[in-house]
XYZ file of C-alpha atoms in Angstrom:
260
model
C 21.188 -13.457 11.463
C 18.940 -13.976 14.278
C 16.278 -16.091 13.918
C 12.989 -14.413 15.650
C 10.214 -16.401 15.581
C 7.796 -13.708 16.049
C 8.700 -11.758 13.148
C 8.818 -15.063 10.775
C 5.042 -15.730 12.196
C 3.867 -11.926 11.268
C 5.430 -12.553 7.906
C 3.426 -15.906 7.542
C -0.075 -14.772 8.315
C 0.262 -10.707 6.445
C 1.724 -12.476 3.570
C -1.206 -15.501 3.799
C -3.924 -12.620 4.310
C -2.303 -10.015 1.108
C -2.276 -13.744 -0.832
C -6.114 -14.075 -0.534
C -7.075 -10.155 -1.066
C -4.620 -8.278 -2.151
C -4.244 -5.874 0.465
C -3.262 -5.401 3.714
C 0.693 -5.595 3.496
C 1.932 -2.419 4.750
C -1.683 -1.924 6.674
C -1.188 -4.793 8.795
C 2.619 -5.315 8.983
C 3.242 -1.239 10.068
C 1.036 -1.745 13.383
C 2.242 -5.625 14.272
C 5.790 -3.877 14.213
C 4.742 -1.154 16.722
C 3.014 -3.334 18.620
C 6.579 -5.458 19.219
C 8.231 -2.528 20.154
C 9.398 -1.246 16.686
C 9.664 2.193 16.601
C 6.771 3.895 14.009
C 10.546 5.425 11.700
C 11.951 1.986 11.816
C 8.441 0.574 11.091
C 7.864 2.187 8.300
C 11.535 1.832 6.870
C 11.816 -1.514 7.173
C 8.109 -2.212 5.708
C 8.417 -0.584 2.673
C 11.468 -2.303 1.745
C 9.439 -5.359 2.615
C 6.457 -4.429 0.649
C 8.756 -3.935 -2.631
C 10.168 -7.003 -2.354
C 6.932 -8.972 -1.572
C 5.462 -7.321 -4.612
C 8.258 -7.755 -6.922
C 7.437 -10.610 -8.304
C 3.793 -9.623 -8.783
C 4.902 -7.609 -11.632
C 6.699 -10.081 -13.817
C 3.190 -12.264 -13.412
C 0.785 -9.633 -14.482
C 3.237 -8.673 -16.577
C 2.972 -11.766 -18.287
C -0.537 -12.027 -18.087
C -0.679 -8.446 -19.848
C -2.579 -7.034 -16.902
C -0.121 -4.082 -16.581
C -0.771 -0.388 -18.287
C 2.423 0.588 -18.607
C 1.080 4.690 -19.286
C -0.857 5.168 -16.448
C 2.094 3.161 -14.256
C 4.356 6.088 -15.652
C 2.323 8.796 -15.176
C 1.684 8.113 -11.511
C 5.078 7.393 -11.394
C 6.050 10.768 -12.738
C 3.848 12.113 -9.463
C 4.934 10.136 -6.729
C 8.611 9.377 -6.992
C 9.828 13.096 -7.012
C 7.148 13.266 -4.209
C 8.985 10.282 -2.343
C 11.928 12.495 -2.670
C 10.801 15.314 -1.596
C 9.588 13.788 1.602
C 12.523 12.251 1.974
C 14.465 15.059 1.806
C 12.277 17.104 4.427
C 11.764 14.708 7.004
C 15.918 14.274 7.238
C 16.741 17.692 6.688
C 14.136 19.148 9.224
C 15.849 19.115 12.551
C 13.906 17.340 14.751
C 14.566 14.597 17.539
C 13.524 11.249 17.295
C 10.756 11.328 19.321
C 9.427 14.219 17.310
C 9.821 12.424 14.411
C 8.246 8.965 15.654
C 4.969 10.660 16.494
C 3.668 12.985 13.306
C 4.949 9.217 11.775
C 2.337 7.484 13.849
C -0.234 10.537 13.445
C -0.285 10.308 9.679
C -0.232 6.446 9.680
C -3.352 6.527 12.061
C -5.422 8.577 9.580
C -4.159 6.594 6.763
C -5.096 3.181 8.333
C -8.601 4.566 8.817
C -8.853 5.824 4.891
C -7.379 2.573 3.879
C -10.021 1.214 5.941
C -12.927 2.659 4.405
C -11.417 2.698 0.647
C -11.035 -1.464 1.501
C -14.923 -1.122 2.807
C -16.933 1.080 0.114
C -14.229 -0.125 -2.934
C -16.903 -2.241 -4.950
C -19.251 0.805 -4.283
C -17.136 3.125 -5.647
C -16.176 1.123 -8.813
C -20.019 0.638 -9.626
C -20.239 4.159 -9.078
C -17.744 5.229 -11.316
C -18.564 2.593 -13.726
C -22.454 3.437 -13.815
C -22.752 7.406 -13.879
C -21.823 9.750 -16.525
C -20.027 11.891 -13.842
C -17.592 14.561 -14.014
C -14.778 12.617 -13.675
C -15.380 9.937 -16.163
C -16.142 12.788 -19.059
C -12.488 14.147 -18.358
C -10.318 14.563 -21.475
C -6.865 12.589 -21.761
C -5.174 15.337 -20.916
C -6.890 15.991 -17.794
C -6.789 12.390 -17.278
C -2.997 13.101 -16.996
C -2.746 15.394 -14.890
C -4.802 13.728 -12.256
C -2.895 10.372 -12.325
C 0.064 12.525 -11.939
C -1.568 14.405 -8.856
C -2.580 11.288 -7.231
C 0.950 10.076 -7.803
C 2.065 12.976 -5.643
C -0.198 12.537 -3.323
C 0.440 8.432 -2.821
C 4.494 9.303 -2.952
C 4.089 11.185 -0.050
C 1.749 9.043 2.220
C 3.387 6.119 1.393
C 7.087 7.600 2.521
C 5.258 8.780 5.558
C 3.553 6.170 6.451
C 4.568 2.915 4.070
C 0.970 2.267 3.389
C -1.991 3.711 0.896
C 0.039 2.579 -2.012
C -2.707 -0.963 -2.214
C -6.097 0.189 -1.440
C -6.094 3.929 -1.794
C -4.015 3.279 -5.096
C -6.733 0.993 -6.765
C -9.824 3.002 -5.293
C -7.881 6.372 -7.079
C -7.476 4.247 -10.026
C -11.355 2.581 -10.068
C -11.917 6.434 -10.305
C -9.779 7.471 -12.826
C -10.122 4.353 -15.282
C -13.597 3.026 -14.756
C -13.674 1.372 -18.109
C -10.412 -0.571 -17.614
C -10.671 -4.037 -16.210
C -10.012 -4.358 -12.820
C -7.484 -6.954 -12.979
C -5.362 -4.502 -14.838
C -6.209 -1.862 -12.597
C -4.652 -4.356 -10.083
C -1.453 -5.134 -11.932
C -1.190 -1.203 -12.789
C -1.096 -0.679 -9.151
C 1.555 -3.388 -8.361
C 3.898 -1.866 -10.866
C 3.759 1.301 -9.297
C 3.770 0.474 -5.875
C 7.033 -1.739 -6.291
C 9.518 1.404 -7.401
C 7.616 3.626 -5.051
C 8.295 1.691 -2.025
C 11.972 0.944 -3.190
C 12.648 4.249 -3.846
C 11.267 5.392 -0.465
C 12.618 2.473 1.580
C 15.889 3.018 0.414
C 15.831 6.998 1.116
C 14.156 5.243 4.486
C 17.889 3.209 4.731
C 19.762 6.072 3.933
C 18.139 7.817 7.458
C 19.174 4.514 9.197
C 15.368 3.472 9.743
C 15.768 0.031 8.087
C 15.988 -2.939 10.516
C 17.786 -5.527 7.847
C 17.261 -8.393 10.244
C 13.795 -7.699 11.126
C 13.485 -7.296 7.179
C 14.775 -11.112 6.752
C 13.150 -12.509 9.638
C 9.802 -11.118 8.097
C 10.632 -12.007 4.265
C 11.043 -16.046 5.401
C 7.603 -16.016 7.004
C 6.056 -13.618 4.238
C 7.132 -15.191 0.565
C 5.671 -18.948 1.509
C 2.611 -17.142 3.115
C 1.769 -15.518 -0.057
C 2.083 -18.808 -2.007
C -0.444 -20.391 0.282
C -3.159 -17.348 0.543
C -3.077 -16.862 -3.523
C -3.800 -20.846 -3.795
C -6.260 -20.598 -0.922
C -8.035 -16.799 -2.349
C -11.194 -18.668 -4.055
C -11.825 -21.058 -1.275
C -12.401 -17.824 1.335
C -15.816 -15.323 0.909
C -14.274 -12.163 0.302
C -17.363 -10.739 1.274
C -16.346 -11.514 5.051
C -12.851 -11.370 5.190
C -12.861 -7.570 3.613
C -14.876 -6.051 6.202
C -12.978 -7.984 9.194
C -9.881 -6.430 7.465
C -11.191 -3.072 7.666
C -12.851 -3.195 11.165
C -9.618 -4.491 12.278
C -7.669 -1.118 10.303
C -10.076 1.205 11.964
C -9.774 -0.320 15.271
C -5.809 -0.023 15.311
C -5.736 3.357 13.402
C -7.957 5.067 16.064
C -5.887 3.640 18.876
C -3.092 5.440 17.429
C -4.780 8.369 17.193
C -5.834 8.831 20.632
């Protein structure tokens, strides 16, 4: 394997930043790739694979902790996996040349970078919101419950395959909605242990295409696993309160350049 320290440095500092908020994997690591050449199919490919493994091991903590709801993780799943597959199966039976291909990638990951942005920006907002008024949505019945955790499943199964991200920040923000009574840090852990066989599943379909660059993958994993061990030890020593916002300004920045 070649040893690239570029990609082993991009590893270090996305893993070190998801470590100390708990987004920003596929947000940040998507546009470092294009920006050293990768193309926006292999991009994607190989970060989703990277973003299951990252967050493997996320689940058998909360897990642990009991932060997981193990329902609602099912029902979203139930939405976005066949959705995954569905993409899957369109984008690689759709004739189209690569170039074709590369640029409604980078389209749709430019409007999801700027959504991601602003769900990362107004999230604590939102969750007072939803936890605060007697809205619509938090007088919905179980069963309509349901059915939108399964919709939003859909609709995260097929961003995410498109673009690899959405699956962090728009996840929770959908959930905040959804859930406002649950505890966040479940809400958190309920995300994780969706977003791991989401990204798998599409990452491997992703492989399958030949859009996976496995030594790019390991180059990125050695830099990414120790950085994550460092940001989650260094999370309560950084104001949130500033590092958010730069995260998003920096999303929206990089998400309009790639939209025009």
């Amino acid at each position: 394997m070649d040893f690239q320290l570029g990609y082993v440095v991009a590893g270090l500092v996305v893993g070190f930043i998801v470590g100390m908020t708990g987004v920003g994997g596929g947000s940040l690591m998507t546009p470092i790739l294009l920006y050293f050449g990768v193309s926006p199919a292999n991009a994607v490919g190989t970060d989703l694979l990277y973003a299951a493994i990252t967050k493997a091991g996320g689940i058998h903590v909360h897990h642990k902790k009991k932060n997981i709801d193990w329902r609602i993780t099912g029902e979203l799943a139930l939405g976005s996996l066949p959705a995954a597959a569905l993409t899957l199966w369109l984008l690689h039976s759709i004739s189209m040349d690569t170039e074709t291909l590369n640029k409604i990638i980078k389209t749709t990951l430019g409007y999801a970078l700027v959504l991601t942005a602003i769900a990362i920006l107004f999230k604590r907002k939102i969750f007072d919101y939803s936890q605060k008024n007697n809205s619509w949505i938090t007088r919905m019945s179980r069963q309509q419950q349901m059915v939108a955790t399964v919709v939003t499943g859909m609709v995260l199964g097929a961003v995410v395959t498109l673009t690899s991200i959405g699956a962090g920040a728009l996840g929770t923000v959908a959930l905040f909605m959804l859930y406002p009574l649950l505890p966040t840090v479940r809400l958190v852990g309920t995300e994780i242990a969706h977003a791991v066989p989401l990204t798998l599943v599409a990452g491997m379909g992703h492989a399958g295409m030949g859009n996976v660059d496995w030594h790019l993958l390991a180059n990125l994993l050695i830099g990414s696993l120790p950085g994550i061990y460092l940001g989650s030890h260094m999370a309560n020593r950084v104001a949130d309160h500033y590092l958010r916002p730069a995260l998003a300004i920096m999303l929206i920045f990089v998400g309009t350049k790639l939209l025009w």
